[in-house]
mmCIF file of C-alpha atoms in Angstrom:
data_model
loop_
_atom_site.group_PDB
_atom_site.id
_atom_site.type_symbol
_atom_site.label_atom_id
_atom_site.label_comp_id
_atom_site.label_asym_id
_atom_site.label_seq_id
_atom_site.Cartn_x
_atom_site.Cartn_y
_atom_site.Cartn_z
ATOM 1 C CA MET A 1 134.067 -107.437 264.263
ATOM 2 C CA THR A 2 132.996 -108.212 260.862
ATOM 3 C CA ASP A 3 130.549 -111.162 260.200
ATOM 4 C CA THR A 4 132.224 -113.193 257.692
ATOM 5 C CA LYS A 5 129.718 -116.236 257.564
ATOM 6 C CA LYS A 6 127.955 -116.533 254.592
ATOM 7 C CA ALA A 7 124.405 -117.954 254.300
ATOM 8 C CA HIS A 8 123.521 -119.775 251.212
ATOM 9 C CA VAL A 9 120.345 -121.386 249.807
ATOM 10 C CA GLY A 10 120.379 -124.063 247.260
ATOM 11 C CA VAL A 11 118.501 -123.174 244.085
ATOM 12 C CA THR A 12 116.752 -125.715 242.094
ATOM 13 C CA ARG A 13 116.625 -124.861 238.221
ATOM 14 C CA ILE A 14 113.377 -123.934 236.828
ATOM 15 C CA PRO A 15 112.652 -125.706 233.624
ATOM 16 C CA GLY A 16 112.255 -123.487 230.790
ATOM 17 C CA LYS A 17 113.674 -120.399 232.766
ATOM 18 C CA THR A 18 117.282 -118.979 233.018
ATOM 19 C CA VAL A 19 119.439 -119.191 235.840
ATOM 20 C CA GLU A 20 119.111 -115.416 236.556
ATOM 21 C CA TYR A 21 115.091 -115.978 236.636
ATOM 22 C CA THR A 22 115.580 -118.827 238.720
ATOM 23 C CA ALA A 23 117.732 -116.947 241.336
ATOM 24 C CA ALA A 24 115.477 -113.985 241.311
ATOM 25 C CA ARG A 25 112.281 -115.955 241.949
ATOM 26 C CA ASN A 26 113.936 -117.825 244.970
ATOM 27 C CA GLU A 27 115.105 -114.525 246.165
ATOM 28 C CA LEU A 28 111.553 -113.226 246.197
ATOM 29 C CA GLU A 29 110.162 -116.177 248.081
ATOM 30 C CA PRO A 30 108.829 -114.773 251.509
ATOM 31 C CA GLU A 31 110.050 -117.698 253.364
ATOM 32 C CA VAL A 32 113.698 -117.351 251.940
ATOM 33 C CA ARG A 33 113.852 -113.506 252.807
ATOM 34 C CA HIS A 34 112.475 -114.126 256.280
ATOM 35 C CA GLY A 35 114.472 -117.072 256.997
ATOM 36 C CA TYR A 36 117.578 -114.825 256.168
ATOM 37 C CA LEU A 37 116.386 -112.327 258.553
ATOM 38 C CA ALA A 38 115.890 -114.865 261.211
ATOM 39 C CA THR A 39 119.395 -116.389 260.914
ATOM 40 C CA LYS A 40 120.698 -112.798 261.635
ATOM 41 C CA ALA A 41 118.324 -112.129 264.469
ATOM 42 C CA SER A 42 118.603 -115.519 266.234
ATOM 43 C CA SER A 43 121.934 -116.882 265.498
ATOM 44 C CA ASP A 44 123.217 -116.713 268.998
ATOM 45 C CA LEU A 45 120.143 -118.315 270.699
ATOM 46 C CA PHE A 46 121.409 -122.029 270.584
ATOM 47 C CA GLN A 47 125.237 -122.607 271.101
ATOM 48 C CA GLY A 48 126.604 -125.218 268.616
ATOM 49 C CA VAL A 49 123.581 -125.737 266.602
ATOM 50 C CA THR A 50 122.650 -123.062 263.886
ATOM 51 C CA ALA A 51 120.168 -123.232 261.637
ATOM 52 C CA ASP A 52 120.809 -122.216 258.055
ATOM 53 C CA VAL A 53 118.613 -119.978 255.725
ATOM 54 C CA ALA A 54 117.509 -123.086 253.883
ATOM 55 C CA GLY A 55 116.434 -124.966 257.069
ATOM 56 C CA LEU A 56 114.353 -121.724 258.227
ATOM 57 C CA ALA A 57 112.903 -121.379 254.983
ATOM 58 C CA GLU A 58 111.504 -124.842 254.856
ATOM 59 C CA ALA A 59 110.285 -124.628 258.493
ATOM 60 C CA MET A 60 108.536 -121.377 257.536
ATOM 61 C CA ARG A 61 107.010 -123.113 254.385
ATOM 62 C CA ASP A 62 105.527 -125.881 256.685
ATOM 63 C CA MET A 63 104.117 -123.380 259.093
ATOM 64 C CA SER A 64 102.772 -121.338 256.186
ATOM 65 C CA ALA A 65 100.883 -124.439 254.749
ATOM 66 C CA GLU A 66 99.362 -125.075 258.284
ATOM 67 C CA VAL A 67 97.833 -121.478 258.330
ATOM 68 C CA ALA A 68 96.821 -121.958 254.680
ATOM 69 C CA GLY A 69 94.938 -125.168 255.693
ATOM 70 C CA GLN A 70 92.772 -123.269 258.265
ATOM 71 C CA ASP A 71 95.093 -124.202 261.066
ATOM 72 C CA MET A 72 95.527 -121.007 263.103
ATOM 73 C CA SER A 73 97.236 -122.392 266.010
ATOM 74 C CA THR A 74 100.501 -120.753 264.671
ATOM 75 C CA VAL A 75 98.978 -117.611 264.260
ATOM 76 C CA THR A 76 97.403 -117.636 267.918
ATOM 77 C CA ARG A 77 100.653 -118.450 269.453
ATOM 78 C CA LEU A 78 102.572 -115.720 267.318
ATOM 79 C CA LEU A 79 100.105 -113.054 268.467
ATOM 80 C CA THR A 80 100.170 -113.839 271.826
ATOM 81 C CA ALA A 81 103.650 -113.892 272.052
ATOM 82 C CA GLN A 82 103.984 -110.575 270.470
ATOM 83 C CA ALA A 83 101.603 -109.014 272.685
ATOM 84 C CA LEU A 84 103.241 -110.358 275.818
ATOM 85 C CA SER A 85 106.639 -109.202 274.494
ATOM 86 C CA LEU A 86 105.205 -105.673 273.742
ATOM 87 C CA ASP A 87 103.630 -105.487 277.249
ATOM 88 C CA ALA A 88 107.147 -106.522 278.643
ATOM 89 C CA LEU A 89 108.729 -103.678 276.777
ATOM 90 C CA PHE A 90 106.121 -101.308 277.947
ATOM 91 C CA THR A 91 106.962 -102.324 281.587
ATOM 92 C CA GLN A 92 110.596 -101.850 280.934
ATOM 93 C CA MET A 93 110.125 -98.396 279.458
ATOM 94 C CA ALA A 94 107.890 -97.471 282.465
ATOM 95 C CA ARG A 95 110.668 -98.684 284.939
ATOM 96 C CA LYS A 96 113.262 -96.676 283.210
ATOM 97 C CA ALA A 97 111.032 -93.486 283.200
ATOM 98 C CA HIS A 98 110.628 -93.918 286.701
ATOM 99 C CA ALA A 99 114.177 -94.250 287.463
ATOM 100 C CA ASN A 100 114.891 -90.846 285.654
ATOM 101 C CA LEU A 101 111.974 -89.091 287.308
ATOM 102 C CA GLY A 102 113.062 -85.978 289.055
ATOM 103 C CA HIS A 103 116.442 -85.949 287.701
ATOM 104 C CA TYR A 104 116.074 -86.077 283.739
ATOM 105 C CA PRO A 105 112.600 -84.939 282.476
ATOM 106 C CA ASP A 106 113.613 -85.311 278.718
ATOM 107 C CA ALA A 107 114.762 -88.950 279.254
ATOM 108 C CA VAL A 108 111.173 -89.605 281.224
ATOM 109 C CA GLU A 109 109.399 -88.300 278.548
ATOM 110 C CA ARG A 110 111.240 -90.290 275.849
ATOM 111 C CA TYR A 111 110.932 -93.389 277.749
ATOM 112 C CA LEU A 112 107.067 -92.916 278.331
ATOM 113 C CA ARG A 113 106.512 -92.137 274.776
ATOM 114 C CA LEU A 114 108.053 -95.519 273.744
ATOM 115 C CA GLY A 115 106.372 -97.270 276.521
ATOM 116 C CA MET A 116 102.867 -95.881 275.357
ATOM 117 C CA LYS A 117 103.770 -96.888 271.907
ATOM 118 C CA ALA A 118 104.359 -100.402 272.752
ATOM 119 C CA GLN A 119 101.410 -100.704 274.986
ATOM 120 C CA ALA A 120 99.232 -99.473 272.234
ATOM 121 C CA GLN A 121 100.615 -102.030 269.853
ATOM 122 C CA SER A 122 100.130 -104.632 272.478
ATOM 123 C CA ARG A 123 96.616 -103.781 272.694
ATOM 124 C CA ALA A 124 96.083 -103.767 268.920
ATOM 125 C CA THR A 125 97.653 -107.280 268.625
ATOM 126 C CA LEU A 126 95.295 -108.588 271.371
ATOM 127 C CA GLU A 127 92.375 -107.098 269.679
ATOM 128 C CA ALA A 128 93.312 -108.929 266.451
ATOM 129 C CA LEU A 129 93.951 -112.083 268.528
ATOM 130 C CA VAL A 130 90.176 -111.871 269.847
ATOM 131 C CA LYS A 131 88.730 -111.106 266.272
ATOM 132 C CA LEU A 132 90.678 -114.348 265.072
ATOM 133 C CA HIS A 133 88.730 -116.678 267.633
ATOM 134 C CA GLN A 134 85.386 -114.762 267.440
ATOM 135 C CA PRO A 135 82.741 -116.537 265.474
ATOM 136 C CA ARG A 136 81.849 -114.746 262.231
ATOM 137 C CA GLU A 137 78.148 -114.004 262.217
ATOM 138 C CA GLN A 138 76.670 -113.136 258.750
ATOM 139 C CA THR A 139 73.150 -111.745 258.505
ATOM 140 C CA VAL A 140 71.296 -111.725 255.180
ATOM 141 C CA ARG A 141 67.999 -109.689 254.999
ATOM 142 C CA HIS A 142 65.460 -110.771 252.288
ATOM 143 C CA VAL A 143 62.434 -108.514 251.675
ATOM 144 C CA HIS A 144 59.223 -110.007 250.131
ATOM 145 C CA VAL A 145 56.260 -107.759 249.393
ATOM 146 C CA GLY A 146 52.955 -109.802 249.415
ATOM 147 C CA PRO A 147 49.881 -108.911 247.300
ATOM 148 C CA ASP A 148 48.255 -106.800 250.134
ATOM 149 C CA GLY A 149 51.156 -104.448 250.282
ATOM 150 C CA GLN A 150 52.897 -105.693 253.402
ATOM 151 C CA ALA A 151 56.440 -106.222 253.570
ATOM 152 C CA VAL A 152 57.873 -109.238 255.129
ATOM 153 C CA PHE A 153 61.539 -109.031 256.266
ATOM 154 C CA ILE A 154 63.398 -112.480 256.415
ATOM 155 C CA GLU A 155 66.681 -112.470 258.613
ATOM 156 C CA ASN A 156 68.970 -115.379 257.956
ATOM 157 C CA TYR A 157 71.921 -115.889 260.508
ATOM 158 C CA ASN A 158 74.795 -117.748 259.540
ATOM 159 C CA GLY A 159 72.865 -119.442 256.559
ATOM 160 C CA GLY A 160 69.880 -120.368 258.863
ATOM 161 C CA MET A 161 66.344 -119.223 258.110
ATOM 162 C CA GLY A 162 66.190 -116.646 261.119
ATOM 163 C CA HIS A 163 62.979 -115.243 261.585
ATOM 164 C CA ALA A 164 60.303 -113.243 259.586
ATOM 165 C CA ARG A 165 58.897 -109.605 260.384
ATOM 166 C CA PHE A 166 55.910 -108.061 258.937
ATOM 167 C CA ASP A 167 55.706 -104.412 257.963
ATOM 168 C CA GLY A 168 52.115 -102.895 257.977
ATOM 169 C CA ARG A 169 53.090 -100.265 255.576
ATOM 170 C CA PRO A 170 52.031 -100.338 251.840
ATOM 171 C CA HIS A 171 54.859 -101.003 249.693
ATOM 172 C CA ALA A 172 53.147 -102.105 246.735
ATOM 173 C CA GLN A 173 49.764 -100.773 244.777
ATOM 174 C CA GLY A 174 47.059 -102.725 244.895
ATOM 175 C CA ALA A 175 44.926 -104.068 241.930
ATOM 176 C CA SER A 176 42.981 -101.132 241.546
ATOM 177 C CA GLY A 177 45.870 -98.526 241.341
ATOM 178 C CA PRO A 178 47.815 -97.210 238.416
ATOM 179 C CA ALA A 179 50.576 -99.611 236.998
ATOM 180 C CA LEU A 180 54.020 -98.300 237.753
ATOM 181 C CA LEU A 181 55.715 -96.789 234.648
ATOM 182 C CA GLY A 182 58.680 -98.647 233.213
ATOM 183 C CA GLU A 183 61.173 -98.298 230.293
ATOM 184 C CA ASP A 184 59.552 -98.938 226.938
ATOM 185 C CA ALA A 185 61.343 -101.787 225.046
ATOM 186 C CA SER A 186 60.820 -100.145 221.763
ATOM 187 C CA GLY A 187 62.703 -96.957 222.829
ATOM 188 C CA ASN A 188 59.613 -94.572 223.136
ATOM 189 C CA GLY A 189 59.645 -91.962 225.757
ATOM 190 C CA VAL A 190 57.763 -92.722 229.129
ATOM 191 C CA PRO A 191 54.446 -91.018 229.120
ATOM 192 C CA ILE A 192 53.701 -88.364 231.424
ATOM 193 C CA PRO A 193 50.266 -88.572 233.427
ATOM 194 C CA GLY A 194 48.006 -85.551 233.268
ATOM 195 C CA GLY A 195 47.907 -84.596 229.543
ATOM 196 C CA ALA A 196 50.047 -84.086 226.668
ATOM 197 C CA GLY A 197 51.930 -81.132 228.342
ATOM 198 C CA GLN A 198 51.702 -78.093 230.655
ATOM 199 C CA ALA A 199 49.386 -75.094 229.608
ATOM 200 C CA PRO A 200 51.358 -71.894 228.315
ATOM 201 C CA VAL A 201 52.155 -69.541 230.920
ATOM 202 C CA SER A 202 51.688 -65.974 230.319
ATOM 203 C CA ASN A 203 54.705 -63.605 230.410
ATOM 204 C CA ALA A 204 54.183 -61.268 233.347
ATOM 205 C CA ARG A 205 56.511 -58.733 232.099
ATOM 206 C CA ARG A 206 54.569 -58.284 229.013
ATOM 207 C CA ARG A 207 51.302 -57.579 231.048
ATOM 208 C CA THR A 208 52.968 -55.049 233.161
ATOM 209 C CA ARG A 209 54.257 -53.311 229.871
ATOM 210 C CA GLN A 210 50.801 -53.195 228.513
ATOM 211 C CA ARG A 211 49.360 -51.682 231.652
ATOM 212 C CA ARG A 212 52.176 -48.854 231.548
ATOM 213 C CA ALA A 213 51.353 -47.962 228.036
ATOM 214 C CA ALA A 214 47.628 -47.909 228.841
ATOM 215 C CA ARG A 215 48.245 -45.494 231.565
ATOM 216 C CA GLU A 216 50.260 -43.247 229.352
#
């Protein structure tokens, strides 16, 4: 039987845009597209009362606005329902696999494979739900080097001052030590300590040839 019922969405003209652009913009709206899918998937849930695409799209916009306003109750309910449905699907696949055990090994393997996929997805959904409600802890580490060469590590947790830790190893040169070389602002090369350059090195091959000539 072919479904002849058509779903229509009222389109409001966008000032300065063509009708084709307005239709395309409304068609690309996520609430409109998913509202259309929802009418196909849940049209037989309520007898006598059927939500249209426009109603579902408006309801989805309201729920999306709640999430955008940091109200995660809808996301929590959605993830919980998904995890429970996937776990129920795993139970159903495991029951079907057990019913075919000893008679149809191929069917057992297929049902178990589907069941394990549903179980893994249920676990992943629960992990996402737990992360959603875990307090986010941020640690920022600052390093300060004192005049005595000791480094002080200051760790801040969630914006607080945290605690400080001293490192006895020298991280900076004292007043008597040589200054660190840096880039010359005038564009000159960085000087090399220890003299203008290296002393010339004699050629070992040349000395070997001279010895052989002396022997001859």
